[in-house]
Coordinates of C-alpha atoms in Angstrom, one line a residue:
X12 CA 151.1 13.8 -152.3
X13 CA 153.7 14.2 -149.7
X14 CA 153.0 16.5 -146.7
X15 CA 149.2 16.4 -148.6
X16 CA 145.9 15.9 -146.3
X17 CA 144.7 12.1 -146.2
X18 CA 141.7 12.8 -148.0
X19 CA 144.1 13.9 -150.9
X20 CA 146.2 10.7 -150.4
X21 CA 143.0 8.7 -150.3
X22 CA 141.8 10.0 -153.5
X23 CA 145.4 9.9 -155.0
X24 CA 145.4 6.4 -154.4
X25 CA 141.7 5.8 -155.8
X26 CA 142.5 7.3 -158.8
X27 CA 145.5 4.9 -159.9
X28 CA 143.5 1.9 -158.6
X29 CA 140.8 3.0 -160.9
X30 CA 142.9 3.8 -164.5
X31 CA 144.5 0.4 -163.3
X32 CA 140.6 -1.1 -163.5
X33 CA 140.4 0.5 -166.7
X34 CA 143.0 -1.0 -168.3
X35 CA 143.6 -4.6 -166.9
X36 CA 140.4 -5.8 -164.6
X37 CA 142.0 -8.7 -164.2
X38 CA 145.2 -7.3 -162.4
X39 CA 143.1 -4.6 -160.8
X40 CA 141.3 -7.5 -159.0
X41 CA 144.3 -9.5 -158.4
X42 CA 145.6 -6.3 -156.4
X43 CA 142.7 -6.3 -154.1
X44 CA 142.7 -9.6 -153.3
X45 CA 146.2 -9.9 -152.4
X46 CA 145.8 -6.5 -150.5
X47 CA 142.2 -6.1 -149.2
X48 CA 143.1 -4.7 -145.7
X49 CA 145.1 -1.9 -147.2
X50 CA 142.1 -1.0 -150.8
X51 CA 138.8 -2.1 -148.7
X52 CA 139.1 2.1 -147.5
X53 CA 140.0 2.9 -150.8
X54 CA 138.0 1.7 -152.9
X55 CA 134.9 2.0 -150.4
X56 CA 134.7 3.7 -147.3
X57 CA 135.5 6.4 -146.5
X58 CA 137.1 7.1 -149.8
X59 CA 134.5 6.7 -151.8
X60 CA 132.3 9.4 -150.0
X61 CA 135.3 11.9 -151.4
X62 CA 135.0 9.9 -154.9
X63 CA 131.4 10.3 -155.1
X64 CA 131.2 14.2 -154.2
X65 CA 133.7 14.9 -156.8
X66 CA 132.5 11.9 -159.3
X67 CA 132.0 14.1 -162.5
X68 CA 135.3 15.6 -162.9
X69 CA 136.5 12.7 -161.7
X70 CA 134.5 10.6 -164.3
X71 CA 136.9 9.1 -167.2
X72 CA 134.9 6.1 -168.8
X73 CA 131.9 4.8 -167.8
X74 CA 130.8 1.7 -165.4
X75 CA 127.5 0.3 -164.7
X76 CA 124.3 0.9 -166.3
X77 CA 121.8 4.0 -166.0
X78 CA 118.7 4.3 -166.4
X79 CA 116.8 7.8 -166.2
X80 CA 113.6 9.1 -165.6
X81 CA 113.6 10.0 -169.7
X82 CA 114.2 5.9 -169.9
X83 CA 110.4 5.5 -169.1
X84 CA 109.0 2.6 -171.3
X85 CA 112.3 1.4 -172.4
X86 CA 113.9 -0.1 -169.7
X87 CA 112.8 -3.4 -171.3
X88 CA 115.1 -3.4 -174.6
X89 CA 117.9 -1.4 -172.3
X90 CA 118.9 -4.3 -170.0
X91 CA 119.2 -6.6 -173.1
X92 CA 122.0 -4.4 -173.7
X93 CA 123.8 -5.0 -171.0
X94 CA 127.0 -8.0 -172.8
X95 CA 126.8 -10.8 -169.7
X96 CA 125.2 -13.3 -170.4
X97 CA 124.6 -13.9 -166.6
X98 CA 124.1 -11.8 -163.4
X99 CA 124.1 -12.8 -160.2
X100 CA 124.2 -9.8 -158.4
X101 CA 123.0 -6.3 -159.0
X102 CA 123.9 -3.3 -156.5
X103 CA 121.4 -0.3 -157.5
X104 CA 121.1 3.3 -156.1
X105 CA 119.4 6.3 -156.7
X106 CA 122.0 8.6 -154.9
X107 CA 119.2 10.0 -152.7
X108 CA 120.6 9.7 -149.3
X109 CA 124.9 9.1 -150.5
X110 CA 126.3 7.7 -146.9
X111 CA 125.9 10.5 -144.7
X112 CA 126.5 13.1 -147.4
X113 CA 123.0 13.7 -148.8
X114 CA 121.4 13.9 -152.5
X115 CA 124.4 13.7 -154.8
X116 CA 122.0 12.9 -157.9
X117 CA 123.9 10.4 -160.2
X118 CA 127.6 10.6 -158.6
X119 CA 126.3 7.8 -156.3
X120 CA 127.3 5.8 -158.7
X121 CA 130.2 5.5 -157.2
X122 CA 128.8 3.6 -153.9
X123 CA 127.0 0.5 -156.3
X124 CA 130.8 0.0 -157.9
X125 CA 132.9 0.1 -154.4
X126 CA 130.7 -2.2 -153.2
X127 CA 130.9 -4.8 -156.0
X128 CA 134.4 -4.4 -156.0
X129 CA 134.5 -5.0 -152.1
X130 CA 132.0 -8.5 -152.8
X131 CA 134.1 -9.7 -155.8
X132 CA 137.7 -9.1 -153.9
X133 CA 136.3 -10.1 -150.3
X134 CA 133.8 -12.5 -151.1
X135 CA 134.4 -14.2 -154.6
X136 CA 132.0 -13.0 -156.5
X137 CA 132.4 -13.7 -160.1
X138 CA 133.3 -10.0 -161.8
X139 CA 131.8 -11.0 -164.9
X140 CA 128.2 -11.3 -163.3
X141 CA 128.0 -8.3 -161.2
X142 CA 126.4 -5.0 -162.2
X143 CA 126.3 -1.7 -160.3
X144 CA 123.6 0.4 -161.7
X145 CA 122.2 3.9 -161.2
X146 CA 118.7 4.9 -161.4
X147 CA 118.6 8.6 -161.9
X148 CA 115.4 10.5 -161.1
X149 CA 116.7 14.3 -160.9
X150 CA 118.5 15.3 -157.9
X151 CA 117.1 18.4 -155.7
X152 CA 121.0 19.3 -154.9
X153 CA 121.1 22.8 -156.6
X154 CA 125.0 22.7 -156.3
X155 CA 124.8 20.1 -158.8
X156 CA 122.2 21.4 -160.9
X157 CA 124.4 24.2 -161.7
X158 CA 127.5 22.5 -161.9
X159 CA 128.4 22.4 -165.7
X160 CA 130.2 19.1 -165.1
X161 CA 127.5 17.5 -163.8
X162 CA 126.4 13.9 -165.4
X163 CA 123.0 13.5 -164.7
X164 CA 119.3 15.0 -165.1
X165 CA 119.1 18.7 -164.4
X166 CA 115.7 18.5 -163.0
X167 CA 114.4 18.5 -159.1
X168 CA 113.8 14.4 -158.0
X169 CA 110.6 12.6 -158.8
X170 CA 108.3 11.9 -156.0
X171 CA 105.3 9.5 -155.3
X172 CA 103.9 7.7 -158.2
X173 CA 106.0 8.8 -160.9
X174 CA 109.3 7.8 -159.3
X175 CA 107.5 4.2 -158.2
X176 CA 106.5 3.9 -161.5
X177 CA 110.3 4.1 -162.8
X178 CA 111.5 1.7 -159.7
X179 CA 109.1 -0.7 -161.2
X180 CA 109.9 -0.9 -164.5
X181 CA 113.2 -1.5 -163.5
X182 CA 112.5 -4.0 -161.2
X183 CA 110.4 -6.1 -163.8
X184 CA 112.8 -5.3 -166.4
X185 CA 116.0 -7.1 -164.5
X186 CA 113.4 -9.9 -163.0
X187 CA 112.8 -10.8 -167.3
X188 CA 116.2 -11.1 -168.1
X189 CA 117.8 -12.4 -164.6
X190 CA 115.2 -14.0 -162.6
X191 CA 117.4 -15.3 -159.6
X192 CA 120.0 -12.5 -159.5
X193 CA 119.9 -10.5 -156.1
X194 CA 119.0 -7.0 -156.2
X195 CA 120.6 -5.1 -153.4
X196 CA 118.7 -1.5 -152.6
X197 CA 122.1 0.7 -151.6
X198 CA 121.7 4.0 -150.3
X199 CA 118.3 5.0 -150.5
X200 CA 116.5 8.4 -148.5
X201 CA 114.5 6.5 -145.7
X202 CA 111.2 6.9 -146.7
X203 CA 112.1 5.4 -150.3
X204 CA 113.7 2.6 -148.5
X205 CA 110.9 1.3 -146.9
X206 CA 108.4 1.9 -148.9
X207 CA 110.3 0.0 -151.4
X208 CA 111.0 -3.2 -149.2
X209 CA 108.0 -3.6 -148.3
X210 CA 107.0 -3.1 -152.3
X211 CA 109.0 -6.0 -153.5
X212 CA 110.3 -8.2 -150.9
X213 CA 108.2 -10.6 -151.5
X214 CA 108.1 -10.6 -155.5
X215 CA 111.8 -10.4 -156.2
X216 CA 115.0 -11.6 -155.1
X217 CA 116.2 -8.5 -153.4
X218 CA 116.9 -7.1 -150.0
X219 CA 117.6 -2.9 -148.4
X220 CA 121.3 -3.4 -147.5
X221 CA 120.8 -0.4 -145.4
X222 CA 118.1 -1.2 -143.4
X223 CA 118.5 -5.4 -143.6
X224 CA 122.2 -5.5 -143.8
X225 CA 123.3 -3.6 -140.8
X226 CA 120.5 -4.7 -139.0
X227 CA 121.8 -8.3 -139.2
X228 CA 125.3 -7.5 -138.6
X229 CA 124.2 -5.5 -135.4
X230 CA 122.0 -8.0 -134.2
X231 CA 124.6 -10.6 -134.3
X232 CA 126.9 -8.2 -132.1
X233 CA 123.9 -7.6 -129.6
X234 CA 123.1 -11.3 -129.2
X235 CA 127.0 -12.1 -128.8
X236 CA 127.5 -9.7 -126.2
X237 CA 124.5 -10.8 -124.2
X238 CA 126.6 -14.5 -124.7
X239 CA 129.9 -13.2 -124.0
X240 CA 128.1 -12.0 -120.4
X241 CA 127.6 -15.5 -119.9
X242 CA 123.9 -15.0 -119.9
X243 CA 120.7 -16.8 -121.5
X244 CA 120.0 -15.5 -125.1
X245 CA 116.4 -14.9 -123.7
X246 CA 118.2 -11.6 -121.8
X247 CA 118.5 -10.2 -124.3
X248 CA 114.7 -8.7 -124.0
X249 CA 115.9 -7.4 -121.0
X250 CA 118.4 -4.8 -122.3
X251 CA 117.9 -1.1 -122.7
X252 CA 119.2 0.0 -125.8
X253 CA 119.7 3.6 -126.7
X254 CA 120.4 4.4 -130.2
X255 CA 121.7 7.8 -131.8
X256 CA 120.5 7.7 -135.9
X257 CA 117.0 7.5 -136.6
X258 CA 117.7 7.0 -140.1
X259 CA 117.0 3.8 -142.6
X260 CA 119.8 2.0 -140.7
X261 CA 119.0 3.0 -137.0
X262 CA 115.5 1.8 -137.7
X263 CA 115.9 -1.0 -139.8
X264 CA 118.2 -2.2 -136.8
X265 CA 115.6 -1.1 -134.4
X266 CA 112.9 -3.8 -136.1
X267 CA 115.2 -6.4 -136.6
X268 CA 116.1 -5.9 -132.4
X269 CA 112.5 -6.0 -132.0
X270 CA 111.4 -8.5 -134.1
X271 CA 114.3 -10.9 -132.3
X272 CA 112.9 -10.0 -129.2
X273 CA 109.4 -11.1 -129.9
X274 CA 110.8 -14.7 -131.1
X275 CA 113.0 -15.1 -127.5
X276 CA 112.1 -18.4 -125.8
X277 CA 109.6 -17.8 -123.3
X278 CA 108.1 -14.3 -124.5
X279 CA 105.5 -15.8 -126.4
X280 CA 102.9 -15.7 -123.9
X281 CA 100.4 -13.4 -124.5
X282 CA 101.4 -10.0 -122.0
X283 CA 104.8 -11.2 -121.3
X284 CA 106.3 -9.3 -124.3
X285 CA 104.4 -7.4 -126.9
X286 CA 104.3 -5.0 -129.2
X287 CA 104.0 -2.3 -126.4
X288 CA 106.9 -3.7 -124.8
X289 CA 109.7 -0.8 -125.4
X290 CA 113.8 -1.1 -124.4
X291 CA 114.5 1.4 -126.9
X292 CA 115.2 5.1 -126.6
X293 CA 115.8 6.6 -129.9
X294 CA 117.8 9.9 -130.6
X295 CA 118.2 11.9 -133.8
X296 CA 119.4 15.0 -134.5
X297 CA 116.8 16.7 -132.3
X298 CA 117.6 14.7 -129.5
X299 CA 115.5 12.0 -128.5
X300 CA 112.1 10.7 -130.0
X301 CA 109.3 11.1 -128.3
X302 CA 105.2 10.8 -129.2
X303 CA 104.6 14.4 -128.1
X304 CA 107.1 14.7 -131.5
X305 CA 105.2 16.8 -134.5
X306 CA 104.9 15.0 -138.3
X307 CA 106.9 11.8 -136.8
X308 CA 107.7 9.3 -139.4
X309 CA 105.2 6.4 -139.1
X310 CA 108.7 3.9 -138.9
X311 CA 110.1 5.6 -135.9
X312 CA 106.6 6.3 -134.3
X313 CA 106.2 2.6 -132.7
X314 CA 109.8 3.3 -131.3
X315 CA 108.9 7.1 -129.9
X316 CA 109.0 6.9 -125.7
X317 CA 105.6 8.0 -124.6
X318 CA 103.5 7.7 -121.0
X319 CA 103.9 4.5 -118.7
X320 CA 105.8 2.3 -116.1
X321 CA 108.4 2.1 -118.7
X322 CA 109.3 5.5 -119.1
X323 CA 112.3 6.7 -117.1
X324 CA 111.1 10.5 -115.0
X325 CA 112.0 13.7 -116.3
X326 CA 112.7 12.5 -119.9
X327 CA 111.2 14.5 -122.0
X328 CA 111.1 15.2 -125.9
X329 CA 114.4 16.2 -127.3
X330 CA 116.8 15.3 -124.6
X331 CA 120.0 15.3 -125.3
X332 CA 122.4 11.7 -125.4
X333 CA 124.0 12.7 -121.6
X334 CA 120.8 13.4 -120.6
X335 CA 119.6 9.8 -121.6
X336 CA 122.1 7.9 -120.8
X337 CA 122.9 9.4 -117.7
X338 CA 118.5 8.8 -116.6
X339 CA 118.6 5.1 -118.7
X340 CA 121.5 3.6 -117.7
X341 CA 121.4 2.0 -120.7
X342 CA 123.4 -1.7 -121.1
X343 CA 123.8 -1.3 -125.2
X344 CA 124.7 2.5 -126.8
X345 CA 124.5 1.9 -130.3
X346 CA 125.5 4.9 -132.9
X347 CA 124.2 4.4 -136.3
X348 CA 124.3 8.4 -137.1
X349 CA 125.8 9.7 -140.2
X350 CA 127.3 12.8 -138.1
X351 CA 130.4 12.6 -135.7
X352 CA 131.5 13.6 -132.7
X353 CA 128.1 12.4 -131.0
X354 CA 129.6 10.4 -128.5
X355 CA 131.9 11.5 -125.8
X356 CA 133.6 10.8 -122.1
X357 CA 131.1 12.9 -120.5
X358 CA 128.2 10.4 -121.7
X359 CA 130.6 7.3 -121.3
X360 CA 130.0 8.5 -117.5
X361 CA 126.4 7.5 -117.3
X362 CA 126.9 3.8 -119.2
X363 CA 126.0 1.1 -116.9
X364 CA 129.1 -1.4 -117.4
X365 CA 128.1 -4.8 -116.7

């Protein structure tokens, strides 16, 4: 691979970790514990956005369970299959929304096994009790559906009951044989995310790693910066946050910000700060989120900017990130989008540095 791009490196290097995995777990797992800083890109990301686009003809044996939409009514008898006697942890996908690559149908396969990897070399977790798993629904990528190499279901996704209907057979199906192992939702389109934490948050043990996870991670950096300030926690309601990504992360960090907010010391009274109270300006790819916004997604709508003594002049919808920053003054600028290049010196002009 000399004088080779470093994607191709990248992969080259995925690759002979993953024949290694094949053939001796053990030493596979003893080379990513004794070298985690150098695999953690490899075997997650951003290789494994490479791995997963070119998953079929990379496949060579398989990992993981899958169950399909043609599994309907026997996903009971299939996870008795599965040889561990034990699970503790289950990372499941259903390839919908693959990092910030899209549908890529069944090949997302590859994000529930680079993140169990990352948990048992990183964190400990037992390898024997872990289980990535795919749930494959159809895929409504038509390069794929005419790709011969293709793994999965050539048929367009399932929507609305039917593909609830297969989430929860799964779900009960895993509860029955391993009632206390966690189920983490990974990589989910943003409307299935939800929809589906909301659905069985509070029947199972599971959680949206998308939306929960990297809320709780950035919330812990916002409250530490508003510390490292040397200010009072209770600040913290006081910041203007502008966020670029309106996606399952962007507003799954959104609520958790809010939600935080709402518990601060000394905002409980009633007027002082409620659900009206907005420090948010939300951007996506259409530039920033307002009400006056056409078909806006119920989760972002209670973020949108609209009419009031809040609202910075001359705003209007679809402003562009300068354009906001420069008007806001924002004191956080967070970037939870899956496209680059957002961010640049001329907005870095407009950020109020404290």
């Amino acid at each position: 691979t000399q004088g080779e791009p470093d994607s191709v490196v990248s992969l080259a290097k995925w690759r002979i970790l993953n024949r290694l995995h094949d053939r001796n777990e053990t030493l596979y797992y003893r080379v990513l514990i004794d070298n985690i800083k150098d695999f953690a890109p490899i075997i997650y990301t951003p290789t494994v956005g490479l791995v997963c686009e070119n998953y079929s003809g990379l496949f060579r044996r398989p990992r993981g369970m899958y169950f399909s939409a043609k599994d309907k009514g026997e996903m009971m008898s299939m996870i008795y299959n599965w040889p561990a006697e034990k699970v503790d942890m289950i990372v499941v996908t259903d390839g919908s929304r693959i990092l910030g690559l899209g549908d890529l149908g069944v090949q997302g396969i590859g994000i529930p096994i680079g993140k169990l990897d990352v948990y048992v070399a990183a964190a400990g977790i037992n390898p024997q009790k872990v289980l990535p798993i795919m749930l494959d629904v159809g895929t409504n990528n038509e390069e794929l559906l005419e790709d011969k190499l293709y793994l999965g279901l050539r048929q367009p996704r399932l929507e609305g009951e039917e593909y609830l209907a297969v989430v929860d057979e799964f779900m009960e199906a895993v509860h029955a044989r391993w009632p206390k192992a966690i189920v983490q939702f990974e990589d989910f389109q943003m409307k299935w995310a939800f929809e589906t934490l909301q659905r069985y948050r509070s029947r199972f043990c599971m959680f949206n790693d998308d939306v929960q996870g990297t809320a709780g991670v950035a919330l812990a950096g916002l409250l530490g910066a508003v510390r490292a300030q040397g200010r009072p926690l209770a600040d913290f309601t006081k910041q203007k946050i502008v966020v670029v990504g309106a996606g399952s992360a962007g507003i799954g960090v959104l609520n958790m910000a809010k939600h935080a907010m709402l518990r601060m010391p000394g905002t409980h009274k009633i007027g002082e700060l409620g659900e009206g109270h907005n420090q948010f300006w939300v951007l996506d790819k259409d530039g920033l989120i307002t009400k006056s916004r056409k078909d806006l997604d119920p989760a972002v709508a209670r973020f949108a900017r609209g009419y009031g003594p809040e609202e910075v002049e001359d705003l209007h919808e679809g402003a562009s990130l300068v354009e906001v920053v420069k008007k806001v003054k924002p004191h956080v600028l967070l970037g939870l989008s899956g496209v680059g290049g957002i961010f640049n010196e001329e907005g870095s002009q407009g950020y109020e540095r404290i």
